[in-house]
Short mmCIF file of C-alpha atoms in Angstrom, two decimals:
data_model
loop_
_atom_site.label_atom_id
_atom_site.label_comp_id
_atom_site.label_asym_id
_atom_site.label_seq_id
_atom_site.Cartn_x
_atom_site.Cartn_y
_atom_site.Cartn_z
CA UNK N 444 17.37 12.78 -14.20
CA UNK N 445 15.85 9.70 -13.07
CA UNK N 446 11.76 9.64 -12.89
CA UNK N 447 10.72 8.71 -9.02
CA UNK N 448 8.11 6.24 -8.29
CA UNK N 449 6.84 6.78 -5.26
CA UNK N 450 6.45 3.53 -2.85
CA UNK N 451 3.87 3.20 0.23
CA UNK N 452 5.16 0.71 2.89
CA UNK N 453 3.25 -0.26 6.41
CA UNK N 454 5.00 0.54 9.61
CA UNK N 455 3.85 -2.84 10.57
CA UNK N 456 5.58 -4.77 8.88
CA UNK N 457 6.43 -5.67 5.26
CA UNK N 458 6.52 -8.87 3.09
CA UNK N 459 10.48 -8.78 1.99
CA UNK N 460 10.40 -9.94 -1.86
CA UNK N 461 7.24 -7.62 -2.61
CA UNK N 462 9.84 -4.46 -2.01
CA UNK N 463 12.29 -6.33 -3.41
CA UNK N 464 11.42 -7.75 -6.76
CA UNK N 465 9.59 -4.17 -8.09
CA UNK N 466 12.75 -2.16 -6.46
CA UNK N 467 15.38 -4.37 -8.43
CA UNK N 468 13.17 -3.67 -11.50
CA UNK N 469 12.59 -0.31 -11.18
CA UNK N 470 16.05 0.60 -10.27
CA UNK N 471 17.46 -1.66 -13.71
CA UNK N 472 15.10 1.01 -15.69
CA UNK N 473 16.99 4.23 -14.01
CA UNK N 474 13.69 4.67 -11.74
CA UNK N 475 14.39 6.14 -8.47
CA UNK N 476 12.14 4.47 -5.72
CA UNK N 477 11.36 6.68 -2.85
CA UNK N 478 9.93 5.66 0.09
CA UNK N 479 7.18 6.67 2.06
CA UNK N 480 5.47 5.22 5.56
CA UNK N 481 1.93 6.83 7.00
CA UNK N 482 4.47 8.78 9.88
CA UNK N 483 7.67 8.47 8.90
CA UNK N 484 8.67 5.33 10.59
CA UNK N 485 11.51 3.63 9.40
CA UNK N 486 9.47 0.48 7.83
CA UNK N 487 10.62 -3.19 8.68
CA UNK N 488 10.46 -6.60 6.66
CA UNK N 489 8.44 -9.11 8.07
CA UNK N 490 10.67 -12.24 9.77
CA UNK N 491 9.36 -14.92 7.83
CA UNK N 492 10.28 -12.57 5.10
CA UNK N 493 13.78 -13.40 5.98
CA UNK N 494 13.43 -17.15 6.62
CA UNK N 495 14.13 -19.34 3.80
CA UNK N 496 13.02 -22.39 5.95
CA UNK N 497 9.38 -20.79 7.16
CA UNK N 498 6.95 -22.81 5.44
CA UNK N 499 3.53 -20.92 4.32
CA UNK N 500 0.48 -23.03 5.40
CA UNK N 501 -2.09 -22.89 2.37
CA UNK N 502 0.91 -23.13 -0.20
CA UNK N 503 2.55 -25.91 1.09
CA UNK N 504 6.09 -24.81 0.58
CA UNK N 505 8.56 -22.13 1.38
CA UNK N 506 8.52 -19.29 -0.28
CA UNK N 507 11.72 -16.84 0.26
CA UNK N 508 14.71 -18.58 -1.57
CA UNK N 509 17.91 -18.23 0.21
CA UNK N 510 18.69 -16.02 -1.88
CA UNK N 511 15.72 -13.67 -1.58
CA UNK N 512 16.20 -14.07 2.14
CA UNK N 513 19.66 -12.79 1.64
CA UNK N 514 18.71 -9.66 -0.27
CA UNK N 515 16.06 -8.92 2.39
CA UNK N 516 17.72 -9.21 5.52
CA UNK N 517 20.56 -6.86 3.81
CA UNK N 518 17.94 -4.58 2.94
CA UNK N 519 16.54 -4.80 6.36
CA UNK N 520 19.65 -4.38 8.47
CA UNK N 521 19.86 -1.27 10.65
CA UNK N 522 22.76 -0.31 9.60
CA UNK N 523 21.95 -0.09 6.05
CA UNK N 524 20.43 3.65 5.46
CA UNK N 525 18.15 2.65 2.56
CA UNK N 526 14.84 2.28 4.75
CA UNK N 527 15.91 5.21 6.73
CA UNK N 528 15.75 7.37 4.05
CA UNK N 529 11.74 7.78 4.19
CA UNK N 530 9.09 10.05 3.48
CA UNK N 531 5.98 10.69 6.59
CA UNK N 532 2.86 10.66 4.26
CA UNK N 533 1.43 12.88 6.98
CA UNK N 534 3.91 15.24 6.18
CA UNK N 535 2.43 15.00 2.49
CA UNK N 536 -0.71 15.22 2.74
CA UNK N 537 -2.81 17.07 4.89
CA UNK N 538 -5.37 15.47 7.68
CA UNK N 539 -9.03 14.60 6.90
CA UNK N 540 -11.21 16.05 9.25
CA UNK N 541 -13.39 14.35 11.63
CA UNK N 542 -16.98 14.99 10.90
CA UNK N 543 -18.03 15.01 14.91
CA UNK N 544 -14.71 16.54 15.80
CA UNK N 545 -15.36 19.60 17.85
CA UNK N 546 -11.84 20.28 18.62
CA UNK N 547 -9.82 22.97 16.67
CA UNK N 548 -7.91 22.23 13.37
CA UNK N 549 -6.18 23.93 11.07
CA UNK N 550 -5.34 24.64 7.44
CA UNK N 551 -3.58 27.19 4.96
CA UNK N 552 -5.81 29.45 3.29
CA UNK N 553 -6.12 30.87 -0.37
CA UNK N 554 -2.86 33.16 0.89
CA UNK N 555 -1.17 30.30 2.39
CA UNK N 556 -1.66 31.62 5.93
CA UNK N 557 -2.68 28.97 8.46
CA UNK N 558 -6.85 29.35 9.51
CA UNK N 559 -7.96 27.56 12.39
CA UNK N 560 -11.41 26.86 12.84
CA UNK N 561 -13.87 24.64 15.17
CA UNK N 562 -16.68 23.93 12.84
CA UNK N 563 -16.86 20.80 10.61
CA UNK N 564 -17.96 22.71 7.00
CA UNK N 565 -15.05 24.94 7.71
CA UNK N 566 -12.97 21.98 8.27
CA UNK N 567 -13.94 20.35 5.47
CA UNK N 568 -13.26 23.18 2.86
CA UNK N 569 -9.97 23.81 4.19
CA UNK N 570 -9.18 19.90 3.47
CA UNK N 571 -10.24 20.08 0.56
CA UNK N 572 -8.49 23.25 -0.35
CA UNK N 573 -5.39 21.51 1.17
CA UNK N 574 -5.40 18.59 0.05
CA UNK N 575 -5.86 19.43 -4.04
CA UNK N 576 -2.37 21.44 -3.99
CA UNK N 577 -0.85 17.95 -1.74
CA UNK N 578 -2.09 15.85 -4.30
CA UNK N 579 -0.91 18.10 -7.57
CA UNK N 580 2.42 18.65 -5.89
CA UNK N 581 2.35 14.45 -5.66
CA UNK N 582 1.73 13.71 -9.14
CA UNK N 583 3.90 16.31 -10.78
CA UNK N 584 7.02 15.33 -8.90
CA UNK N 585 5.72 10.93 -9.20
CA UNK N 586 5.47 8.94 -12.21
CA UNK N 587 3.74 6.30 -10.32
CA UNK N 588 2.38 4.79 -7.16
CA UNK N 589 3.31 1.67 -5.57
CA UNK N 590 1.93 -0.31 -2.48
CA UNK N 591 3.73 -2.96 -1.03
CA UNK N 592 1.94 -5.75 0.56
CA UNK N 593 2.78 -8.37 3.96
CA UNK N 594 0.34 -7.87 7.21
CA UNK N 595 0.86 -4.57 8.06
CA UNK N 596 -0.97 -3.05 5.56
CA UNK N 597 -4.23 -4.26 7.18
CA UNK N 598 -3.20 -1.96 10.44
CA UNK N 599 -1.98 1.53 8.68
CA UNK N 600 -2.48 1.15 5.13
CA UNK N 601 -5.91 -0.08 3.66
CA UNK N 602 -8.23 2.25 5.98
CA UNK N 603 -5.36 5.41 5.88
CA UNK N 604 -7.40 7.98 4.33
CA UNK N 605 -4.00 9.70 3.50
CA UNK N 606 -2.95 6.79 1.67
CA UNK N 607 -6.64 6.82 -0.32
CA UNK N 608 -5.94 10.38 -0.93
CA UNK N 609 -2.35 9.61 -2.35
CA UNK N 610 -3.98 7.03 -4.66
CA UNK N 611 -6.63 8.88 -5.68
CA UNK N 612 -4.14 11.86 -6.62
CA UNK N 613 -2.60 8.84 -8.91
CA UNK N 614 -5.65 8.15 -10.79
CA UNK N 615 -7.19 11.82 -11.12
CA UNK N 616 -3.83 12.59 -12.87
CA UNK N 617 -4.46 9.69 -14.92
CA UNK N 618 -0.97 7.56 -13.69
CA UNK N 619 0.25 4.11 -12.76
CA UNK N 620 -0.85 2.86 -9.53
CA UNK N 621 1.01 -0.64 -8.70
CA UNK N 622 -0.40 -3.11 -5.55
CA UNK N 623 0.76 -6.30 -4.68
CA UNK N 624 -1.22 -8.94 -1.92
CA UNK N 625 -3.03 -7.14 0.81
CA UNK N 626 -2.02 -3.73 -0.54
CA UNK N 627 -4.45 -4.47 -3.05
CA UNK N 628 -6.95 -3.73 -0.37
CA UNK N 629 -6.19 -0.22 -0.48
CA UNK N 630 -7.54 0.20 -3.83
CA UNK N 631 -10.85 -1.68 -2.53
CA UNK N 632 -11.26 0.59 0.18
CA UNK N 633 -10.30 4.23 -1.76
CA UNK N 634 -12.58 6.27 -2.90
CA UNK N 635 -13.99 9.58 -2.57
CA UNK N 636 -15.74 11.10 0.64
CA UNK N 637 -18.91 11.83 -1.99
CA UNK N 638 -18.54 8.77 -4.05
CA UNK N 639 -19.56 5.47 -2.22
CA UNK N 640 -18.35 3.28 -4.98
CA UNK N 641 -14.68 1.70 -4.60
CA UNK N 642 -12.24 3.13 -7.34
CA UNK N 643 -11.62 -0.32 -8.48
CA UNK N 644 -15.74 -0.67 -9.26
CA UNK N 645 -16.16 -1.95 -13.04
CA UNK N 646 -11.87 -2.92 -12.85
CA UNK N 647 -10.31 -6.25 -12.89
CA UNK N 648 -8.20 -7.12 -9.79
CA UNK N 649 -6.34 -10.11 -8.48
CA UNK N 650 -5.25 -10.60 -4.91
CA UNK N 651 -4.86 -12.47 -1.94
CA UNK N 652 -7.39 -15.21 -2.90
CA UNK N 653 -9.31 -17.16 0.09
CA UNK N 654 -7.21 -20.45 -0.83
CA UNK N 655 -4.39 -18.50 0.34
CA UNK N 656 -5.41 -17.25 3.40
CA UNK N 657 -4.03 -18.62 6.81
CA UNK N 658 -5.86 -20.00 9.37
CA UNK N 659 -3.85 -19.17 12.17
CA UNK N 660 -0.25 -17.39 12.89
CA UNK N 661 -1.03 -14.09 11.29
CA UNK N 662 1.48 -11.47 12.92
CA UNK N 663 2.77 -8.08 12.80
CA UNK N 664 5.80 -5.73 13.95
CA UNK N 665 6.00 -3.17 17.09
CA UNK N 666 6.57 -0.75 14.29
CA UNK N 667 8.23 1.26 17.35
CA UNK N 668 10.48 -1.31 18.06
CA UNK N 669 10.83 -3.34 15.07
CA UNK N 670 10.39 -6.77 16.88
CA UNK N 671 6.95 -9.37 16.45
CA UNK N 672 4.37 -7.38 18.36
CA UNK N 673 4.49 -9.05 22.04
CA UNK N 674 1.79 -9.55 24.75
CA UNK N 675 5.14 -9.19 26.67
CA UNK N 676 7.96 -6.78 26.09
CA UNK N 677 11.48 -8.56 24.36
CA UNK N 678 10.10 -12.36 24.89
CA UNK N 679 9.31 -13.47 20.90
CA UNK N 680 7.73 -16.30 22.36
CA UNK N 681 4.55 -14.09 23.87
CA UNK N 682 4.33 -12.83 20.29
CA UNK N 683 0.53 -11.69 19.43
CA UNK N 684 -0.86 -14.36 17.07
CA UNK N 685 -4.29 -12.66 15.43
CA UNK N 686 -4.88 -15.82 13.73
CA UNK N 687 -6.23 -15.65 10.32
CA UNK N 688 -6.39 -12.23 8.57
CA UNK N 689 -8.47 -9.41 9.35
CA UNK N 690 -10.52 -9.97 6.59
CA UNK N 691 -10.85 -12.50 3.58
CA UNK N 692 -9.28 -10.14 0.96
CA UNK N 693 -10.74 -12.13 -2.16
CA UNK N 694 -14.86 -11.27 -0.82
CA UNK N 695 -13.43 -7.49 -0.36
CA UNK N 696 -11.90 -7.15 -4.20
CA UNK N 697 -15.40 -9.11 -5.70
CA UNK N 698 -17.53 -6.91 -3.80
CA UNK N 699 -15.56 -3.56 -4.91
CA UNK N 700 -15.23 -4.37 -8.57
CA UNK N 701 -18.32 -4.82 -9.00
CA UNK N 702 -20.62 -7.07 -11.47
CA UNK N 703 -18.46 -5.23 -14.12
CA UNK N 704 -15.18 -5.96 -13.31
CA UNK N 705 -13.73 -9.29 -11.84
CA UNK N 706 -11.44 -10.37 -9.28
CA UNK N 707 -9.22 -12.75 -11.30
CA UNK N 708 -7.12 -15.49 -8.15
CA UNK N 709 -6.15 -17.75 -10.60
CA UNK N 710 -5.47 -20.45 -8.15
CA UNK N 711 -3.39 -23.07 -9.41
CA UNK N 712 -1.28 -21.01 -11.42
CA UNK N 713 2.22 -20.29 -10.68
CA UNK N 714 1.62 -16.19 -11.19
CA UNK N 715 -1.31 -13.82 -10.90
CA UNK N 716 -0.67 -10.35 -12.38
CA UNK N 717 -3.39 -8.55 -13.74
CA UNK N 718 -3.57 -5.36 -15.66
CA UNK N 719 -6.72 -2.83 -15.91
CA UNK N 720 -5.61 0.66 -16.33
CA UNK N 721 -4.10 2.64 -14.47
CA UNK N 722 -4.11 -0.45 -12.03
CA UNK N 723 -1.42 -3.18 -11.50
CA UNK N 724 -2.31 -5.52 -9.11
CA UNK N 725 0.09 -8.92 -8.23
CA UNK N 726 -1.48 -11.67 -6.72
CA UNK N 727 1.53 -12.53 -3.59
CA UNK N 728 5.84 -13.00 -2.99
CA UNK N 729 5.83 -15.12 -6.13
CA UNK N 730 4.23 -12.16 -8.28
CA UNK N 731 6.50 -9.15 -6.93
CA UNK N 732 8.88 -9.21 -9.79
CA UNK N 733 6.41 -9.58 -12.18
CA UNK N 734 4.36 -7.12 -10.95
CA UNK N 735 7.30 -4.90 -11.30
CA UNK N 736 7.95 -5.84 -14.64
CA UNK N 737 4.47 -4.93 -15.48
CA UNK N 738 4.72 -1.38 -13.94
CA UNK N 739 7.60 -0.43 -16.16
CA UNK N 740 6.05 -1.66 -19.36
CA UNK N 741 3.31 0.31 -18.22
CA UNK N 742 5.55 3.37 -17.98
CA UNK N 743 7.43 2.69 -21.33
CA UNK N 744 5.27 0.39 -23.36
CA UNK N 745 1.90 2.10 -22.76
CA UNK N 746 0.40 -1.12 -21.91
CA UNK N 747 -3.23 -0.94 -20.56
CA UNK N 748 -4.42 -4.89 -20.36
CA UNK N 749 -2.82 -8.01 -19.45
CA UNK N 750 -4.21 -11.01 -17.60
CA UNK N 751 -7.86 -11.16 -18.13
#
């Protein structure tokens, strides 16, 4: 039976190759990739994604091949059941609660029988109750986690305390947890509630460095409708253009890893993949396949460093 590897994508959008390149790799090893989106959206590649002519600003150059392109928009076509078939994390794993949240919420008991209750504490140690058996039931059915990057992650992934609770699950259980571009900013950004430190502090990281960033045309998807997100409804022309990024990824990963660790950008080089255990991180596109590559030796080579 093939091991599954289980694969968090943004329901606003997704950088093509960065599914792409660790699927094809995972899939040549008998892995079974199964996909997962915070509510069970079908998730959507990013246009430029698709484009083998779209030019990307700080690099100078194109970066999807036609061929990638290709692969992509097959992947991406509607009538292609492959990103249908997708897991709702909040089906997974059960809701943090809101610490000056008055309304009612609910979770199962030590008998499994739903308890509602209005009180924060109570709340809390329901949660918690909760979400250990969520996160035990993740990592004995996953071999690994994997986050794929592209601008949606900064909307629903990197500040999803589901997601932080799927990755923690990962590394309590002592197992691979893969992140390429700006889903490296999920790692930053997990951690536990009574833990302030990042769970990347004292790692080594590399990422979306600063000389990458763009100054301007940073866009997302309607993730209910699939299209660029639109100050006006089916005119791509009004599309919402936030500019640069949300935030300068590189100042995020120093600051988490702490004067221990490193965030390694290695601008200049063609590829940026860096191992720390149980973390893979990839840089961008042009480290997807290698950041797959890495996973797997991670899985079946027991690999622990590479890249610093």
């Amino acid at each position: 039976m093939s091991k599954k590897i289980l694969v968090i994508l943004s329901e606003w959008g997704f950088w093509g190759e960065e599914l792409v390149g660790p699927l094809e790799l995972l899939q040549s090893r008998n892995y079974k990739p199964v996909l997962c989106t915070p509510t069970g959206r079908r998730p959507r590649a990013l246009p430029p994604s698709m484009d083998p002519g779209c030019k990307d600003p700080p690099l100078g150059k194109t970066v999807a091949t036609p061929e990638m392109a290709e692969k992509v928009r097959r992947l991406d076509d509607p009538s292609n059941p492959y990103l249908a078939n997708q897991r709702s994390l909040k089906a997974m794993l059960p809701e943090r609660p809101y610490w000056s949240d008055l309304g009612e919420l609910g979770y199962p008991d030590e008998r499994g029988q739903m308890k509602m209750s209005y009180y924060p504490l109570r709340k809390w140690e329901g949660y918690c109750r909760a979400r250990a058996q969520a996160q035990q039931a993740l990592v004995e059915e996953f071999e690994a986690l994997l986050l794929v990057g592209g601008s949606g992650p900064m909307i629903d992934l990197v500040n999803n305390y589901r997601v932080h609770d799927a990755i923690l699950a990962f590394k309590q259980a002592d197992k691979p947890i893969a992140a390429g571009c700006y889903g490296v900013a999920c790692l930053a950004k997990a951690r536990n509630f009574d833990d302030p430190r990042s769970i990347i502090w004292g790692k080594h990281v590399t990422g979306h460095p600063q000389e990458y960033d763009y100054r301007d045309l940073s866009g997302v998807l309607d993730p209910e409708t699939g299209a660029l997100l639109s100050r006006e409804a089916g005119n791509p022309d009004r599309w919402v253009n936030f500019g640069p990024p949300f935030y300068t990824l590189e100042h995020i990963l120093r600051d988490a890893t702490g004067p221990e660790g490193g965030f390694h950008g290695n601008v200049g080089r063609p590829n940026s993949v860096i191992v720390d255990y149980p973390f893979i991180t990839g840089r961008s596109t042009a480290d997807s396949y290698a950041t797959g590559e890495k996973l797997v030796e991670v899985l079946e080579k027991g690999l622990r460093r590479y890249g610093w």
